[in-house]
Amino acid sequence: MESYDHLIKYNEDGNSVSVPFGRAAEYYISKHPLLKNIRLKARSRLRAPQLVNEGIITIKRVEGAVDYVEWTTSSGKTKSTNRIDDIIELTEKGEEFVKQIQAGTAKDKLCWSWVMYCAGDGNSCQHLCGGIGKCNPDCQNANLPNNLKNSNDRHRCRLRVVSESRLSWIKSPHQLKIKIEGWHLPPNALITHEPQVTRVNLTRSARDKIIISRRADRWTADDVKNKILVSKQGATEADLSQEVVKNRDICNNKQLKRLIIRDDRRVRDNSGPWTVLQNYIQDLLKPRGHVLYYHAPDLSAPEDSPERYYQLIVSDDIWLENGRDYGHYCFCIDGNNELNMERATVLTMVVETNLGHLTPLGFALSNGDDKAPVRYAVTAIRENIPCNRKDCEHPWYYEDLPNERGFKRIRKCSEEQPWNPIAMIDQYLPIKKALDGIVTDTCLSWTFLMQKLAEKLKAWDVSRVLRYPIALGYKIIGRSRTEEESADMARLFKVFIDSLPLSYAQKNLIKDDLETNWISDEWRAMIVDSCREYSEKNSDKLRKPMTTNSLTEKITKRVIVQLDGKLTPLAFLERLFGVKLRRDVLHADNVPNGDNQDNAGLIAFFNSQPLDHQDDNSEKQKPADIIRNLNLGRFYFLSGLVEQTDEPYCYYVKRHTDEPLTLTSSYDGKLISLDENTMEKLNVMMNRFIARHGVVIQEGYYMANIKTGECLMCYDFIWNGRFRDVCKHVHAAKLYAEAQRMGDFTSLINETKVKLVEYFNCRENNETQQNILIRRGTIDEAFDEIRRLYEISGDKIFDSTMLYTDACRDPFRNLKQKRRVASKQNIPVLTKKARISKDNEKDETTEKLVAAHNLQQNEAVTSLGSFISDKDNELLFRSDDSSIISSSSSSSSLHHQQSVQISSSSSTIHIHSSDAYDKAIAEFNNVRHALTNSRQAP
């Protein structure tokens, strides 16, 4: 315990001391020789309540006090337990009254009168009847339990601690007078006083530290004890033993756990507040304007009422401005109760910027049902979105809630143009109902729907080959423009399911799920694109709804990384706003210099992203997936694949003749091979889908509509939609249309080539790749190299290492790849990227590659190459920048390729000079042809 000896004033009477209000009072009592090893009980504190009711004084808790219980009386008044370290302050009326006392016109009054007494633990004190340890036989308390009439009976000991204060003393340095009266044993007693306190007898300051550590950081009893024992470092065993006996600053594990369990029960039963969190909100977040809504629980409210629980909505002015600029048409909302150990629901609201980056709107916390904070959260955001003036400086202000149990923030100018967007939600009916009337509409997240569908297909034991075609069928229904169209697509989908090689039970499960969870009255309009259909009104790039709420999941991942595990709701807010509360006190103000200063929390990270991405013309600021589509479109345009049609705004984009039947996974970017027979059956839905849009498709071409952003024959469009970004074919068609408008194809082609080459150069700089022709050649030479690489490996050359930084397991594929292990000493070791399914294929391939290596091992210096092997042993040569230099004859199996670095016992396969380049390629082709012939041999 901190020393307060310098604050104790010994009075002239020799029997009393004067101390200031606060911790010094308890310090003196705990250190007094007569009070060291005993437990004190207390009766009611007198005088103070009357003066509080008269408005003369107020009672204030000492800084860091949490060990008390609050309750509400039947008359609605809030009361709490008294503490010896409470502080009395004068009101304005009290100040005037003290002046009258000093002038002699008013009589001084007691404002504090409190008697504490020894509990008589250990049966070693003298009772009031004179008996020591027990009552005299003729005492009226002799036959009572514990010799007490009631819990406030002072019969078991004569020792008293009397404390008092008067109004005239409050302005002095020592406001509280403490006097010890009586004794445990008479002065002439021949026996020694040996109390045995078995209950938790910690000081209030020690209890505060324990409760703060438990509530704020969720520490265990052992963690708490370690923190308490910090002040006892260097103490001997005897000293520690004595401290445990005194039971004032530390206690044994059993008592400590009992105290923690009792406090947990208080918080859980809402008999006490989230004290630490409440002080953090009041003292730090509210003055900074981060709190939009706060409501403390009202225990008199019904069990199903949100008013019975804590409701907290926090945000930032920059987030609210982003909501005005980017979220006026659509925002995402999603809940998660895994972000804190209390399992309090954390509701995340997110919008997407013009360039496709995420930015939060706010976070809502509640310890009630997860649907409770939804309406409060969205309403609080609406009431604080600034007006459309970019320089809006309209002030905000706080006002108390009608039930006086909290407050909310309001910005008046938010009423001028109410914020009323579409809300993207998961398929959870209570959330949908909670949003009725406060948003324009609700739509469902495709990310959530596809995850649920994948889980069901796996549970129903549907073949992996069929999972993606079935999911594409669901996507086609969702891409419908009207509810009538979606109903027609659902009918065709059932015909498609019936044609698949599935059991009768599996078919019924899939079709029943479609009717129950998709094409039902509750969700039909939220799944189809009818509520997000293109029109002239929302053709502006600012008016685009998202088709997934995966952005909320990305923010959740970011929060989890920063949290370093699940902590309390307070820890969540501390990491979010970058300011920690001192753990030895509960107030964010009065923090000493250099202690717990502001840190750059998640708020700084989220705020920096929109500021970094304000320039709409800067491609470098766009997300990797959008940049990839844009540059693929440039490549298609430069390759002459775009042709004009007779339809306005529509253009043909030619397919590659050897283009495989694949789909790029939106989860991890890997190519998915689609079964040809199954896709032919799905084409019935595809053709009807195209016909309903009035588009005539030419064989071997995609049809791109640059006005609506649709590319109906493109699997990427069917899967991803058009709202986050248009597909690569639409980008190509837009460039062709721009060239037509300019009337100058040559200049636009040259400009597009420059941008494409810059894209590859920039990517190589960031990802440590090197390709001499792209890096140092002319623009035309670099473009020819890009085209040659494309012919080898397709659009995978446009993939960036940053493209799938948040890659997760593809729930529709769920394939387990086998790790190769070398079983012979002479077999070269493969890198971690190598994945080949058959050991005999591995041995045959390795022998031939080593033979090719031996032809080159005496050449000179620069390493440029490695090999690739696909599932069918088709060999490819890859430079160290991962650019493929010589191709396999089979392009249909490119999605099986895995990069392999082959090493012999001495060195790696190298190509050492430009003169040896052609020789190496020729030798490689010889190896490839030899391998092919050996496979064809009987």
Short mmCIF file of N, CA and C in Angstrom, two decimals, residues 544 619 622-638 642 649 651-653 703-707 709-711 714 721-722 724-739 748 752:
data_model
loop_
_atom_site.label_atom_id
_atom_site.label_comp_id
_atom_site.label_asym_id
_atom_site.label_seq_id
_atom_site.Cartn_x
_atom_site.Cartn_y
_atom_site.Cartn_z
N LYS A 544 -23.40 2.90 -56.13
CA LYS A 544 -23.26 1.48 -56.42
C LYS A 544 -23.33 0.72 -55.10
N GLU A 619 -4.41 4.89 -60.19
CA GLU A 619 -4.64 3.44 -60.23
C GLU A 619 -3.93 2.74 -59.10
N LYS A 622 -5.95 1.75 -56.05
CA LYS A 622 -7.09 0.85 -56.12
C LYS A 622 -6.71 -0.52 -55.59
N PRO A 623 -7.71 -1.29 -55.14
CA PRO A 623 -7.43 -2.66 -54.67
C PRO A 623 -6.86 -3.53 -55.79
N ALA A 624 -6.15 -4.58 -55.41
CA ALA A 624 -5.44 -5.42 -56.37
C ALA A 624 -6.40 -6.10 -57.35
N ASP A 625 -7.58 -6.51 -56.90
CA ASP A 625 -8.49 -7.21 -57.81
C ASP A 625 -9.05 -6.28 -58.88
N ILE A 626 -9.31 -5.02 -58.53
CA ILE A 626 -9.81 -4.07 -59.53
C ILE A 626 -8.71 -3.72 -60.53
N ILE A 627 -7.48 -3.53 -60.04
CA ILE A 627 -6.36 -3.24 -60.95
C ILE A 627 -6.13 -4.41 -61.90
N ARG A 628 -6.27 -5.64 -61.41
CA ARG A 628 -6.08 -6.82 -62.26
C ARG A 628 -7.10 -6.83 -63.39
N ASN A 629 -8.37 -6.62 -63.08
CA ASN A 629 -9.40 -6.61 -64.12
C ASN A 629 -9.16 -5.50 -65.14
N LEU A 630 -8.75 -4.33 -64.65
CA LEU A 630 -8.50 -3.20 -65.54
C LEU A 630 -7.39 -3.52 -66.53
N ASN A 631 -6.31 -4.12 -66.07
CA ASN A 631 -5.18 -4.39 -66.96
C ASN A 631 -5.43 -5.59 -67.86
N LEU A 632 -6.22 -6.54 -67.41
CA LEU A 632 -6.65 -7.60 -68.32
C LEU A 632 -7.49 -7.04 -69.45
N GLY A 633 -8.37 -6.08 -69.11
CA GLY A 633 -9.16 -5.42 -70.14
C GLY A 633 -8.27 -4.67 -71.12
N ARG A 634 -7.24 -4.02 -70.64
CA ARG A 634 -6.29 -3.34 -71.53
C ARG A 634 -5.60 -4.33 -72.46
N PHE A 635 -5.23 -5.48 -71.90
CA PHE A 635 -4.55 -6.48 -72.72
C PHE A 635 -5.48 -7.01 -73.81
N TYR A 636 -6.75 -7.27 -73.47
CA TYR A 636 -7.71 -7.75 -74.47
C TYR A 636 -7.91 -6.70 -75.56
N PHE A 637 -7.99 -5.44 -75.16
CA PHE A 637 -8.16 -4.36 -76.15
C PHE A 637 -6.95 -4.29 -77.08
N LEU A 638 -5.75 -4.34 -76.52
CA LEU A 638 -4.53 -4.27 -77.33
C LEU A 638 -4.35 -5.51 -78.20
N VAL A 642 -11.78 -7.02 -79.27
CA VAL A 642 -13.06 -6.33 -79.13
C VAL A 642 -13.60 -5.99 -80.52
N TYR A 649 -24.29 0.37 -76.95
CA TYR A 649 -23.51 0.14 -75.73
C TYR A 649 -23.00 -1.30 -75.60
N TYR A 651 -20.72 -4.66 -76.98
CA TYR A 651 -19.54 -5.00 -77.78
C TYR A 651 -19.24 -6.48 -77.59
N TYR A 652 -18.72 -7.09 -78.69
CA TYR A 652 -18.24 -8.47 -78.61
C TYR A 652 -16.79 -8.47 -78.13
N VAL A 653 -16.47 -9.43 -77.28
CA VAL A 653 -15.09 -9.67 -76.87
C VAL A 653 -14.79 -11.13 -77.18
N MET A 703 -20.40 -10.98 -74.60
CA MET A 703 -21.15 -9.77 -74.90
C MET A 703 -21.04 -8.84 -73.69
N ALA A 704 -20.37 -7.70 -73.88
CA ALA A 704 -20.14 -6.75 -72.79
C ALA A 704 -20.98 -5.50 -73.00
N ASN A 705 -21.76 -5.12 -72.00
CA ASN A 705 -22.58 -3.92 -72.04
C ASN A 705 -21.89 -2.86 -71.18
N ILE A 706 -21.34 -1.83 -71.83
CA ILE A 706 -20.56 -0.83 -71.09
C ILE A 706 -21.44 0.12 -70.29
N LYS A 707 -22.73 0.14 -70.57
CA LYS A 707 -23.64 1.04 -69.84
C LYS A 707 -24.10 0.42 -68.53
N GLY A 709 -22.74 -2.49 -67.31
CA GLY A 709 -21.65 -3.23 -66.68
C GLY A 709 -21.84 -4.73 -66.71
N GLU A 710 -22.78 -5.22 -67.54
CA GLU A 710 -23.06 -6.65 -67.59
C GLU A 710 -22.21 -7.35 -68.65
N CYS A 711 -21.86 -8.60 -68.36
CA CYS A 711 -21.16 -9.46 -69.31
C CYS A 711 -21.73 -10.86 -69.10
N CYS A 714 -20.07 -14.42 -69.11
CA CYS A 714 -18.81 -14.51 -68.36
C CYS A 714 -19.09 -15.08 -66.97
N GLY A 721 -20.81 -10.40 -59.98
CA GLY A 721 -21.70 -9.28 -60.22
C GLY A 721 -20.97 -8.09 -60.80
N ARG A 722 -21.67 -6.96 -60.90
CA ARG A 722 -21.10 -5.79 -61.58
C ARG A 722 -20.89 -4.60 -60.66
N ARG A 724 -19.20 -4.09 -57.46
CA ARG A 724 -17.89 -3.70 -56.92
C ARG A 724 -17.00 -3.22 -58.04
N ASP A 725 -17.02 -3.94 -59.19
CA ASP A 725 -16.23 -3.55 -60.35
C ASP A 725 -16.76 -4.32 -61.54
N VAL A 726 -16.62 -3.76 -62.74
CA VAL A 726 -17.01 -4.49 -63.94
C VAL A 726 -15.94 -5.51 -64.27
N CYS A 727 -16.29 -6.50 -65.10
CA CYS A 727 -15.34 -7.56 -65.41
C CYS A 727 -14.34 -7.08 -66.46
N LYS A 728 -13.36 -7.93 -66.73
CA LYS A 728 -12.27 -7.58 -67.64
C LYS A 728 -12.77 -7.31 -69.06
N HIS A 729 -13.82 -8.02 -69.48
CA HIS A 729 -14.34 -7.82 -70.84
C HIS A 729 -15.00 -6.46 -70.98
N VAL A 730 -15.66 -5.99 -69.94
CA VAL A 730 -16.29 -4.66 -69.99
C VAL A 730 -15.22 -3.58 -70.01
N HIS A 731 -14.12 -3.78 -69.27
CA HIS A 731 -13.01 -2.82 -69.33
C HIS A 731 -12.47 -2.72 -70.76
N ALA A 732 -12.31 -3.86 -71.43
CA ALA A 732 -11.81 -3.86 -72.80
C ALA A 732 -12.78 -3.15 -73.73
N ALA A 733 -14.07 -3.41 -73.56
CA ALA A 733 -15.08 -2.77 -74.40
C ALA A 733 -15.13 -1.26 -74.17
N LYS A 734 -14.92 -0.83 -72.94
CA LYS A 734 -14.91 0.60 -72.64
C LYS A 734 -13.76 1.31 -73.36
N LEU A 735 -12.60 0.66 -73.42
CA LEU A 735 -11.47 1.25 -74.14
C LEU A 735 -11.77 1.34 -75.64
N TYR A 736 -12.39 0.32 -76.17
CA TYR A 736 -12.74 0.34 -77.60
C TYR A 736 -13.75 1.46 -77.89
N ALA A 737 -14.73 1.62 -77.00
CA ALA A 737 -15.72 2.69 -77.17
C ALA A 737 -15.07 4.06 -77.06
N GLU A 738 -14.09 4.20 -76.15
CA GLU A 738 -13.39 5.46 -76.00
C GLU A 738 -12.59 5.80 -77.25
N ALA A 739 -11.96 4.77 -77.85
CA ALA A 739 -11.21 4.99 -79.09
C ALA A 739 -12.15 5.41 -80.22
N LEU A 748 -4.66 5.99 -78.56
CA LEU A 748 -5.17 5.30 -77.37
C LEU A 748 -4.46 3.96 -77.19
N THR A 752 -2.42 3.06 -73.91
CA THR A 752 -2.79 1.86 -73.15
C THR A 752 -1.60 0.94 -72.97
#
